[in-house]
Coordinates of C-alpha atoms in Angstrom, one line a residue:
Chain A
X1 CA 20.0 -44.2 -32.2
X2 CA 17.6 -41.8 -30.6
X3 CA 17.6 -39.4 -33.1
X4 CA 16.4 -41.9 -35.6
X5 CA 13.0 -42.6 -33.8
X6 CA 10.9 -40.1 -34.9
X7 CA 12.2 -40.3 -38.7
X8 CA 11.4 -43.7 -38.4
X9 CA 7.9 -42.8 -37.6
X10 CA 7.5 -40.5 -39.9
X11 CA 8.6 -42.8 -42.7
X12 CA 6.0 -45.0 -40.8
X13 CA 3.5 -42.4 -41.5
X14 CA 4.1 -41.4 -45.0
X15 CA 4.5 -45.1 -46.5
X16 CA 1.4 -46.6 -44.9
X17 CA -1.1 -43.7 -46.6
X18 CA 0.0 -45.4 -49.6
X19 CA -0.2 -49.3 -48.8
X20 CA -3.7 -48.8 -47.2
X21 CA -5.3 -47.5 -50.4
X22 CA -2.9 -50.3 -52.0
X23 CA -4.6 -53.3 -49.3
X24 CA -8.1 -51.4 -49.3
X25 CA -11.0 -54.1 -50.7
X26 CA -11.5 -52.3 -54.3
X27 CA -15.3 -52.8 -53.9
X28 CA -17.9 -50.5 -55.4
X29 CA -17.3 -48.6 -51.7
X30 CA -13.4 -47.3 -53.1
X31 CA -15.3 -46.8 -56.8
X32 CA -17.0 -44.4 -55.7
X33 CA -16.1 -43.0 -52.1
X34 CA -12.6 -41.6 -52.1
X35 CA -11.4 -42.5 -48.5
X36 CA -7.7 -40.5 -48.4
X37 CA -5.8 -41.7 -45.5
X38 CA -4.3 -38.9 -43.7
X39 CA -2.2 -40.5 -41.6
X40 CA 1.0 -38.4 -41.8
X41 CA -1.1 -35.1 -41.3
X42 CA -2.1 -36.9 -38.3
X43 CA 1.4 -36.8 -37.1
X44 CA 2.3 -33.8 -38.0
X45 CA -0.1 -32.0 -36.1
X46 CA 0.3 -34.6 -32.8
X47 CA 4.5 -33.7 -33.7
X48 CA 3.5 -29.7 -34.0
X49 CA 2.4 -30.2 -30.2
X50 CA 5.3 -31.9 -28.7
X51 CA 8.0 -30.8 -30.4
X52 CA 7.0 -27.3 -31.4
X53 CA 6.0 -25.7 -35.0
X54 CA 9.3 -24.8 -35.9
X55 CA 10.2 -29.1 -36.3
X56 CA 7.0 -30.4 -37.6
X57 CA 7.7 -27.5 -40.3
X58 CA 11.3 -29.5 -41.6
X59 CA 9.1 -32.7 -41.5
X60 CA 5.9 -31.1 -43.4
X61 CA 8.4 -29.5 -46.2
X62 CA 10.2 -32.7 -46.6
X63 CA 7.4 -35.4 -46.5
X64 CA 5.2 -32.8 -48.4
X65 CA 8.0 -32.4 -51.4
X66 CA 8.1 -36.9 -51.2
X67 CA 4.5 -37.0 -51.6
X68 CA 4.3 -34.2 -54.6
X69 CA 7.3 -36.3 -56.2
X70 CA 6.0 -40.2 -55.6
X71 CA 2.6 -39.6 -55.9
X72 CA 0.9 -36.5 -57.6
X73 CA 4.0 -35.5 -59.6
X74 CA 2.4 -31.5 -58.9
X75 CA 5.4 -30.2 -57.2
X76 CA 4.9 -28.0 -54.4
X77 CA 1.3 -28.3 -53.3
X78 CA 1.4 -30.5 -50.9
X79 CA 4.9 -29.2 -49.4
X80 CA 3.5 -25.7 -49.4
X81 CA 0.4 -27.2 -47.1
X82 CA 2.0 -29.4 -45.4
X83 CA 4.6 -26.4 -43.8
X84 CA 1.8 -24.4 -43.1
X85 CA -0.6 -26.5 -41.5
X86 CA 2.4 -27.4 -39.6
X87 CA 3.4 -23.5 -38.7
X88 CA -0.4 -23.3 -37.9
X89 CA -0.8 -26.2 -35.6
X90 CA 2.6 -25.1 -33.6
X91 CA 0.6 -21.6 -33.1
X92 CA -2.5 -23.1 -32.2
X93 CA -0.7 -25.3 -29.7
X94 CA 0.4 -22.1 -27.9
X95 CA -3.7 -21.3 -27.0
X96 CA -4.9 -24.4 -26.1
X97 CA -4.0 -27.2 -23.5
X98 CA -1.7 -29.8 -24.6
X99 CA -3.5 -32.7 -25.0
X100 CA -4.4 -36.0 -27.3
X101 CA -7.9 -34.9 -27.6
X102 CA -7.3 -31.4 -28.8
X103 CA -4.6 -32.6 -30.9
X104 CA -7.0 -34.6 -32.5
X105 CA -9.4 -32.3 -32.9
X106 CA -7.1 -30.1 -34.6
X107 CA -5.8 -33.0 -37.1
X108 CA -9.7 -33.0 -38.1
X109 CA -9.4 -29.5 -38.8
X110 CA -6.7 -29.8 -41.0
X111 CA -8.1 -32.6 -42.9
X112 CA -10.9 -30.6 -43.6
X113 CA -8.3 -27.6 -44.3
X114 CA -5.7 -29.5 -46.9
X115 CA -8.6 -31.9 -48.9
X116 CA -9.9 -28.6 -49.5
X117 CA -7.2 -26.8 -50.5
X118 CA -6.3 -29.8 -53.2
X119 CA -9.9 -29.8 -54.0
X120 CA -9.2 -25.7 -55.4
X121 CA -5.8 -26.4 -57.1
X122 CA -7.4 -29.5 -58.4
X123 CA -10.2 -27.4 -59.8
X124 CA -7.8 -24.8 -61.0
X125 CA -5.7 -26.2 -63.3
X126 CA -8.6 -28.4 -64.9
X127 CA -8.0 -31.8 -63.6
X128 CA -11.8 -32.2 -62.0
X129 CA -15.1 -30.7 -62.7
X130 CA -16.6 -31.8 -59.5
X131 CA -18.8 -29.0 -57.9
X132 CA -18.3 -28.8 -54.0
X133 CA -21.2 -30.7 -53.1
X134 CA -20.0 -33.5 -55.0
X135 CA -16.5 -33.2 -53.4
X136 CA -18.6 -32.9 -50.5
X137 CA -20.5 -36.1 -50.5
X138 CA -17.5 -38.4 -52.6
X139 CA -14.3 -37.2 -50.6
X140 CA -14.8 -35.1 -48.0
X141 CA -17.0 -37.1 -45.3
X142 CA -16.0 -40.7 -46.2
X143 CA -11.9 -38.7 -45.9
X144 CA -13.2 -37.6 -42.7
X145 CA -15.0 -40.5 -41.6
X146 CA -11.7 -42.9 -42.0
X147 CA -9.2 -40.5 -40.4
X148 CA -11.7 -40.2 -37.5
X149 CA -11.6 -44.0 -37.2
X150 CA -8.1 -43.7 -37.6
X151 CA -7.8 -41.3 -34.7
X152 CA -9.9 -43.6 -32.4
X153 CA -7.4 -46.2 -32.8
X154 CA -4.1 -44.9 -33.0
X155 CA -4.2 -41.7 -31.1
X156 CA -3.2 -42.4 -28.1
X157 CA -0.6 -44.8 -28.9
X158 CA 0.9 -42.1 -30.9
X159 CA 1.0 -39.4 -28.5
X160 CA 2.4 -41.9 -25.6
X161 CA 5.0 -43.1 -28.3
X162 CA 5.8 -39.3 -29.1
X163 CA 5.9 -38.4 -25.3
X164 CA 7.9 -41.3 -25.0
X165 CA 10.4 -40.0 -28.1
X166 CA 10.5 -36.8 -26.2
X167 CA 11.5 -37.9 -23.3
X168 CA 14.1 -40.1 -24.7
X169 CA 15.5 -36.7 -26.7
X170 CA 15.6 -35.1 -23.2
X171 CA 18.0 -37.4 -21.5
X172 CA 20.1 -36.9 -23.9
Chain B
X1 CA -5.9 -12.0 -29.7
X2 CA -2.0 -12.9 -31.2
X3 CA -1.0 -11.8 -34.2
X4 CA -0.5 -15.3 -36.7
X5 CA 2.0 -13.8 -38.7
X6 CA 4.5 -11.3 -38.2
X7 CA 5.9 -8.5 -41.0
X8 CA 8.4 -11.1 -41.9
X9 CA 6.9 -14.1 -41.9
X10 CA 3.9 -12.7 -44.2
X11 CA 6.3 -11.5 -46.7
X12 CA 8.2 -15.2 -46.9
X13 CA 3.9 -16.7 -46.9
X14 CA 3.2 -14.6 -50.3
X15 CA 6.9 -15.3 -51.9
X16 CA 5.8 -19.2 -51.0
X17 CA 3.2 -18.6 -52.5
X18 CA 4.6 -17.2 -55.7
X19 CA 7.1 -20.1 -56.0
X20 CA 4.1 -22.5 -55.5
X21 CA 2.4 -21.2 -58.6
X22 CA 5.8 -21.7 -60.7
X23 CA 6.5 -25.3 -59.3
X24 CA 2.9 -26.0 -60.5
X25 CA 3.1 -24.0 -63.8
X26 CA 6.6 -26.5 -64.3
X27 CA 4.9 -29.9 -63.4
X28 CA 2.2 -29.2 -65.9
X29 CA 3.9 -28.8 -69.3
X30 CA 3.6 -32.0 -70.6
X31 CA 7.2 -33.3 -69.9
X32 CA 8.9 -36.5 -71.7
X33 CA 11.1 -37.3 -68.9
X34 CA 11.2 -36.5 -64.9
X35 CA 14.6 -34.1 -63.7
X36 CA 16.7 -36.3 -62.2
X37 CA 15.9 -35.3 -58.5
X38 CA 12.5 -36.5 -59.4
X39 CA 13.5 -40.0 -60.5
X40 CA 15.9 -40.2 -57.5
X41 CA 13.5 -39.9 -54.9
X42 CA 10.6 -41.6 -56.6
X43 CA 13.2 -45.2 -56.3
X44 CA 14.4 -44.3 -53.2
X45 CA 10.8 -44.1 -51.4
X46 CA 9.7 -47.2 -54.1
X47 CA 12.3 -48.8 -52.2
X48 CA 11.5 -48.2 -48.7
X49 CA 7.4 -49.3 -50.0
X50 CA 9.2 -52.4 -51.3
X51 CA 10.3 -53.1 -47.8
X52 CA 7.3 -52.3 -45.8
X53 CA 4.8 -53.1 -48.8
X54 CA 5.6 -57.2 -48.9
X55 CA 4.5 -58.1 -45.5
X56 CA 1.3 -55.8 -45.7
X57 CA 0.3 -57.5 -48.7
X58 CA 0.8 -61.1 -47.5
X59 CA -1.4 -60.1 -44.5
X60 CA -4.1 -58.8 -47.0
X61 CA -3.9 -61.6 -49.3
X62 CA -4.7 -64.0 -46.3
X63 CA -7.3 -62.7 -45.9
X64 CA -8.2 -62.6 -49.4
X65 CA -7.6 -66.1 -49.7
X66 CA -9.9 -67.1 -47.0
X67 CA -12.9 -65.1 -48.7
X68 CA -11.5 -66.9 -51.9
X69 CA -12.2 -69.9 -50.6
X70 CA -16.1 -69.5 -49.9
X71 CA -16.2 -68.9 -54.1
X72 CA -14.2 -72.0 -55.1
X73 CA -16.9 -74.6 -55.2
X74 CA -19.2 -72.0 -57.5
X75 CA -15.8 -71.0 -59.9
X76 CA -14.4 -74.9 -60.4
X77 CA -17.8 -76.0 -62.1
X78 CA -18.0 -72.9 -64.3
X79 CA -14.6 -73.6 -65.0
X80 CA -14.9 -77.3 -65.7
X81 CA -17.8 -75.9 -68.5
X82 CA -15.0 -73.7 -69.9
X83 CA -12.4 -76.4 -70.2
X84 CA -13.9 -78.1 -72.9
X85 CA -14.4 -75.5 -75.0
X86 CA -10.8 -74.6 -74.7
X87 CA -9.4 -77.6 -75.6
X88 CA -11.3 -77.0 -79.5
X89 CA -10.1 -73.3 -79.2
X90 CA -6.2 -74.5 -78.6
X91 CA -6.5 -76.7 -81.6
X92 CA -7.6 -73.7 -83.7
X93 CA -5.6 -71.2 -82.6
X94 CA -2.6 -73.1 -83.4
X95 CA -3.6 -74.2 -86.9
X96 CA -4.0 -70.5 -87.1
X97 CA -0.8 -69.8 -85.8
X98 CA 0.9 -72.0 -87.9
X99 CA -1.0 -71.0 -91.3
X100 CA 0.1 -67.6 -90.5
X101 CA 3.7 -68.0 -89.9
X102 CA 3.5 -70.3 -93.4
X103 CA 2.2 -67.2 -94.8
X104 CA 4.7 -64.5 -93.4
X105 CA 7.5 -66.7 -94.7
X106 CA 6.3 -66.4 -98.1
X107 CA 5.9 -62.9 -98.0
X108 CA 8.9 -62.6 -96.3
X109 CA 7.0 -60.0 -93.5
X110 CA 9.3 -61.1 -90.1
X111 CA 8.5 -58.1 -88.2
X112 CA 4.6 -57.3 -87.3
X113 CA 3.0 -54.7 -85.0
X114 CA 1.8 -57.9 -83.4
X115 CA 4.6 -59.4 -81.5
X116 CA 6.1 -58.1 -78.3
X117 CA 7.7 -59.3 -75.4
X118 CA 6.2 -57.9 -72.1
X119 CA 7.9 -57.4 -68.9
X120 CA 6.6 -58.7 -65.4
X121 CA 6.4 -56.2 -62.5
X122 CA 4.0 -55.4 -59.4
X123 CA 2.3 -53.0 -57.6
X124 CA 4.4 -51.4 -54.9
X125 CA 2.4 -48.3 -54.1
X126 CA -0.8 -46.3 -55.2
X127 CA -1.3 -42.3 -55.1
X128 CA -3.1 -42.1 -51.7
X129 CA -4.9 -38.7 -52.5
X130 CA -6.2 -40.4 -55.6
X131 CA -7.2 -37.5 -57.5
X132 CA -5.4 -39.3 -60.6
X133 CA -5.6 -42.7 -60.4
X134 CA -1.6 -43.6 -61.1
X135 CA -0.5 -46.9 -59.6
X136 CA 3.5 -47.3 -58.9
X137 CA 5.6 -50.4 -60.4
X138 CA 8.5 -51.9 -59.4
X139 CA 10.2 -51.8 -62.9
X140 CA 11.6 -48.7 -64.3
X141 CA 14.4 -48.0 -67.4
X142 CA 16.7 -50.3 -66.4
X143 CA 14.5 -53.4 -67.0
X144 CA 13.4 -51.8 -70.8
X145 CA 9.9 -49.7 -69.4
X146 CA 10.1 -46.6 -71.3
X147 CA 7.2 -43.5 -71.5
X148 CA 4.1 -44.8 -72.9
X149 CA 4.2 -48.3 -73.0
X150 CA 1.1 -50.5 -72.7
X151 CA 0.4 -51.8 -69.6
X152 CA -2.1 -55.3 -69.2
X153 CA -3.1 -57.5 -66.8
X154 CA -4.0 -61.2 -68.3
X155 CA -7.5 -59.7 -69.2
X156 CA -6.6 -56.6 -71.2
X157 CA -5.2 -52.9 -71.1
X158 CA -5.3 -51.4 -67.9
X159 CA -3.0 -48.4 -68.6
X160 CA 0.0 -46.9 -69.8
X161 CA 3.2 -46.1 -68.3
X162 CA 3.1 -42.2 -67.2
X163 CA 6.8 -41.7 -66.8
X164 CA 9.5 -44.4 -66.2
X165 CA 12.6 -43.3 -64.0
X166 CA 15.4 -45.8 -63.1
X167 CA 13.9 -48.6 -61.1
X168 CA 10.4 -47.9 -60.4
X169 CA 7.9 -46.3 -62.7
X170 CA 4.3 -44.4 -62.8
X171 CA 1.5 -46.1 -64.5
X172 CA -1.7 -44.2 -65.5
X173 CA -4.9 -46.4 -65.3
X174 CA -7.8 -45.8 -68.2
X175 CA -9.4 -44.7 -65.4
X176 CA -7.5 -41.7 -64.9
X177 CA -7.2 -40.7 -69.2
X178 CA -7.4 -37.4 -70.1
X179 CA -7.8 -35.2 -73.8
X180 CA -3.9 -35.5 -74.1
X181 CA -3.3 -39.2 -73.7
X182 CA -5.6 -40.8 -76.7
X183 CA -5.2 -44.6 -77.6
X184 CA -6.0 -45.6 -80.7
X185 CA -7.8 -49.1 -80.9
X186 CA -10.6 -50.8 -83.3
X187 CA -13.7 -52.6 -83.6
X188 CA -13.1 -56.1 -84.4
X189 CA -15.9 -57.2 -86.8
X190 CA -16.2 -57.7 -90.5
X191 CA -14.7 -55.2 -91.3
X192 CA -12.6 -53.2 -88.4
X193 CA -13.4 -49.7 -86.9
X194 CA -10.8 -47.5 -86.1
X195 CA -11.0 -45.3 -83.1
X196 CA -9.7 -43.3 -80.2
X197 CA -10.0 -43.9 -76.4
X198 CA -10.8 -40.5 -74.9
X199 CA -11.9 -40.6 -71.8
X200 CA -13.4 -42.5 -68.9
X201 CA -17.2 -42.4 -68.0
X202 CA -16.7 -42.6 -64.1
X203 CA -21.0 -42.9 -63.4
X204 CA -21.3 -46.1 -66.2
X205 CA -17.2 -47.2 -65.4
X206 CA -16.8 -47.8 -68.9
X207 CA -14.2 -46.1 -71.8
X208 CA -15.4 -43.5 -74.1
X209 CA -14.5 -44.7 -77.9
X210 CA -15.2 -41.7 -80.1
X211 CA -13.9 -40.1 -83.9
X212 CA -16.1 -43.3 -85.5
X213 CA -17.7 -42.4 -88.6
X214 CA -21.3 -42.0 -88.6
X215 CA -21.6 -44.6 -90.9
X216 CA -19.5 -47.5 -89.7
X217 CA -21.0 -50.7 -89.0
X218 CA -20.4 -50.9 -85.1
X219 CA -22.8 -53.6 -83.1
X220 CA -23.1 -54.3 -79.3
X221 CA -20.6 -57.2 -77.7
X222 CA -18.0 -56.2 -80.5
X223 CA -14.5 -56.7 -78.9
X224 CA -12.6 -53.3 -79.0
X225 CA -8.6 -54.0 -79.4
X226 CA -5.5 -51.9 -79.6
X227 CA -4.8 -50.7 -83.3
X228 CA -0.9 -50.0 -82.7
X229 CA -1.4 -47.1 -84.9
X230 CA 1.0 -44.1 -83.4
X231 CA 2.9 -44.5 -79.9
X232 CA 4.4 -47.5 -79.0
X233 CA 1.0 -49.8 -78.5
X234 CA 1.8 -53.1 -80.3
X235 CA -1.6 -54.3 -82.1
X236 CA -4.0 -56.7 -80.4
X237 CA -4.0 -56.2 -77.2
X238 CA -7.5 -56.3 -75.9
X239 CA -9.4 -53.5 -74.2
X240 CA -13.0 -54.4 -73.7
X241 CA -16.3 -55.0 -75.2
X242 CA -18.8 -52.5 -76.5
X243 CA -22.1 -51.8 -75.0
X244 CA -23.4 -48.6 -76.8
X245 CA -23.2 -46.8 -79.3
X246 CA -24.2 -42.8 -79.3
X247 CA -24.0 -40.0 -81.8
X248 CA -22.0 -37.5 -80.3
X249 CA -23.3 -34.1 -79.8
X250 CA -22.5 -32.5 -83.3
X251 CA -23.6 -35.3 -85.2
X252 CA -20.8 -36.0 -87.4
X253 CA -19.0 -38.7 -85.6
X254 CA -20.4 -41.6 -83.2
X255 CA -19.2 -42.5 -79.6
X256 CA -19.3 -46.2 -78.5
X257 CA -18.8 -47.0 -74.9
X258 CA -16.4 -49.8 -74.3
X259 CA -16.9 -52.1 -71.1
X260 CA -13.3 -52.7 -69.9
X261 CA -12.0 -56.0 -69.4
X262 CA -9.6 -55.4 -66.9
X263 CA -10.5 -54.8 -63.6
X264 CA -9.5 -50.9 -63.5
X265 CA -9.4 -50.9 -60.4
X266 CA -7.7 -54.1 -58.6
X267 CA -4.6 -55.2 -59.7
X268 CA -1.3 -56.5 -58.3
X269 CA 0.6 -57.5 -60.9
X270 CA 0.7 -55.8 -64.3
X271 CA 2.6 -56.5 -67.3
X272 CA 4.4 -53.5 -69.5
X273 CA 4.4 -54.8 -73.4
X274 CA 7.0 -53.7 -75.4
X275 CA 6.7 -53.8 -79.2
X276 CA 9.6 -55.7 -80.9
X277 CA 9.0 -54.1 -83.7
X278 CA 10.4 -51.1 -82.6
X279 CA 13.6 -53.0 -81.5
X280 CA 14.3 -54.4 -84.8
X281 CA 14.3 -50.8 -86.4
X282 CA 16.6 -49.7 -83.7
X283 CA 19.0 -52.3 -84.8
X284 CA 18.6 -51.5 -88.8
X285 CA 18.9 -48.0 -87.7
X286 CA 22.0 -48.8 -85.5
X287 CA 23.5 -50.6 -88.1
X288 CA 23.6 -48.2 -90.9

């Protein structure tokens, strides 16, 4: 049973990116800002911290490969970032003190780092003409702006229910 | 300072890398059908948005509702105006569609590009990163969608299906249409203008209708329908209204922009047509 609970929240994770966009009032606000929920980034970054890199890398491969299947139908790109971020984050966890805050911090970073990334491949292969200040303006701070909101919220419940996960793991 | 990467690690990063570029190379060939891997996990996580999708959209549509409300006063007297006019307009339309089954029987025409049957489905997920605006339905081959189908909402067109695996398939809003996924549609008037749907004009939100002779009769508030010429589009189905029409930059052709029906951007449930024209063939064909 225990090892089911942080699948579960990973499922959690990955499903709900989708249904909020889905829910999301389609005003002239989602017309023209592109707010990206990040949610499972969130986790994988907040899992990169308590279970180590080496873990939050199976997750970011496999939930990375999902998302290039279901949604972009791009294989690769997002299971490619996804690992690394994830490799990255478990190194980064090794510097600094463990905590919510700089976990959080961190999953900003990596917004910032992956929304970029898909901005180049995007621009790449010919699917946009945006320039960056565009990308800038329409995606990048109202992205930003939603995952810090998201952050404020669910944080801390996510790294008590991740500490709690742990410890659960432990007795065992 | 640590070293990020070791020898090892830095050699598996680049030969990542190198089988990042391939996967990418392989999605973009224009492919008729997913591998089956691909369809397999696009049900399976369809399914699991099934389950968690139902109870977050009844939440949401509370609270739609409740803002619903505030409108309703406003909406029943427009549509009490409207009703009237309907009634005459039912009366017509089924002369019309009487004369013009009287008239097929003579000719002995069963089959038209017209008639299809369309298939009921709704939204279970939407690409979060929304870079291409695709929305994901919970009907896929084994209810009849196929690759290319028209997709419509009770207004019009919104789309057509991208790819179609078992139970769940990808639909591709106008919003999202690119050079290789043209629709061919016309101008209804006097005499009808044949055209193609190019592209999306994201500043104006409105469809780009271009290859219209320079000298074809096109006027503003014209209705813009499906032609059913090529693919599987059956004819008729609306698209939108136009509200401008341009020379395009050569000079040879003109551009009309088309104001979409549809909502392009909110919908729940969508319906995938399906041209029974094409189903009779099969049958002849099968039959021989």
């Amino acid at each position: 049973m225990n090892k089911w609970r942080l699948p579960f929240l990973a499922v959690l994770c990955f499903v709900s990116e989708s249904l909020f966009v889905d829910v999301w009032p389609k005003g002239d606000l989602y017309v023209h800002y592109f707010f990206v929920p990040r949610f499972f980034l969130v986790f994988l970054v907040f899992t990169a911290m308590h279970f180590g890199g080496t873990r939050a890398m199976g997750y970011g491969f496999i939930f990375g490969f999902l998302y290039d299947c279901v949604y972009t139908e791009l294989l690769g790109v997002y299971a490619f970032a996804y690992t690394l971020i994830a490799y990255l984050a478990g190194k980064a966890m090794k510097w600094f003190h463990q905590n919510w805050f700089v976990a959080s911090l961190l999953s900003l970073l990596s917004i910032v780092l992956l929304d970029s990334y898909v901005y180049g491949i995007q621009l790449l292969i010919g699917r946009t003409d945006w320039s960056f200040s565009v990308f800038w303006d329409r995606r990048l701070w109202p992205t930003l702006l939603l995952n810090v909101a998201f952050l404020l919220v669910f944080s801390y419940p996510l790294e008590r229910r991740l500490a709690k996960i742990r410890r659960f793991e432990q007795e065992e | 300072m640590p070293q990020l990467f070791g020898n090892k690690r830095l050699i598996f990063l680049l030969v990542s890398i190198v089988i990042l570029v391939m996967l990418i190379g392989f999605s973009l060939r224009s492919r008729e059908e997913l591998t089956w891997p691909e369809q397999f996990v696009k049900d399976t996580v369809g399914f699991v948005q099934l389950l968690f999708g139902k109870p977050a959209q009844q939440v949401a549509g509370f609270f739609e509702n409740v803002s619903d409300l505030r409108r309703t006063y406003k909406e029943n007297e427009l549509l009490k105006a409207r009703l009237e006019e309907y009634a005459a307009l039912e009366t017509e339309v089924e002369a019309l569609r009487q004369e013009n089954e009287r008239l097929r029987a003579l000719l002995d025409k069963k089959e038209s590009l017209r008639d299809f049957v369309s298939i009921q489905a709704t939204v279970i997920g939407r690409n979060p990163d929304r870079w291409r605006e695709t929305i994901i339905i919970n009907k896929g081959e084994q209810h009849g969608v196929k690759k290319d189908m028209a997709v419509i909402t009770p207004a019009g067109l919104v789309g057509k299906v991208q790819h179609a695996s078992q139970f769940t398939s990808t639909v591709q809003l106008l919003s999202a249409l690119d050079q290789n996924n043209r629709i061919s549609a016309y101008i209804q008037g006097k005499e009808n203008v044949f055209g193609l749907i190019e592209g999306y004009d994201e500043k104006r939100r409105e469809l780009l209708l271009g290859e219209i002779p320079i000298d074809a009769k096109v006027e503003k508030r014209q209705k813009v329908l499906t032609s059913g010429l090529g693919g599987v589009f059956p004819k008729g189905l609306p698209i939108g209204e136009v509200t401008e029409i341009k020379p395009d930059q050569y000079g040879l052709t003109k551009v009309v922009y088309v104001k979409p029906f549809a909502n392009l951007y909110d919908i729940d449930d969508v319906m995938i047509v399906k041209r029974t024209i094409d189903a009779a063939l099969q049958e002849k064909e099968e039959a021989k």
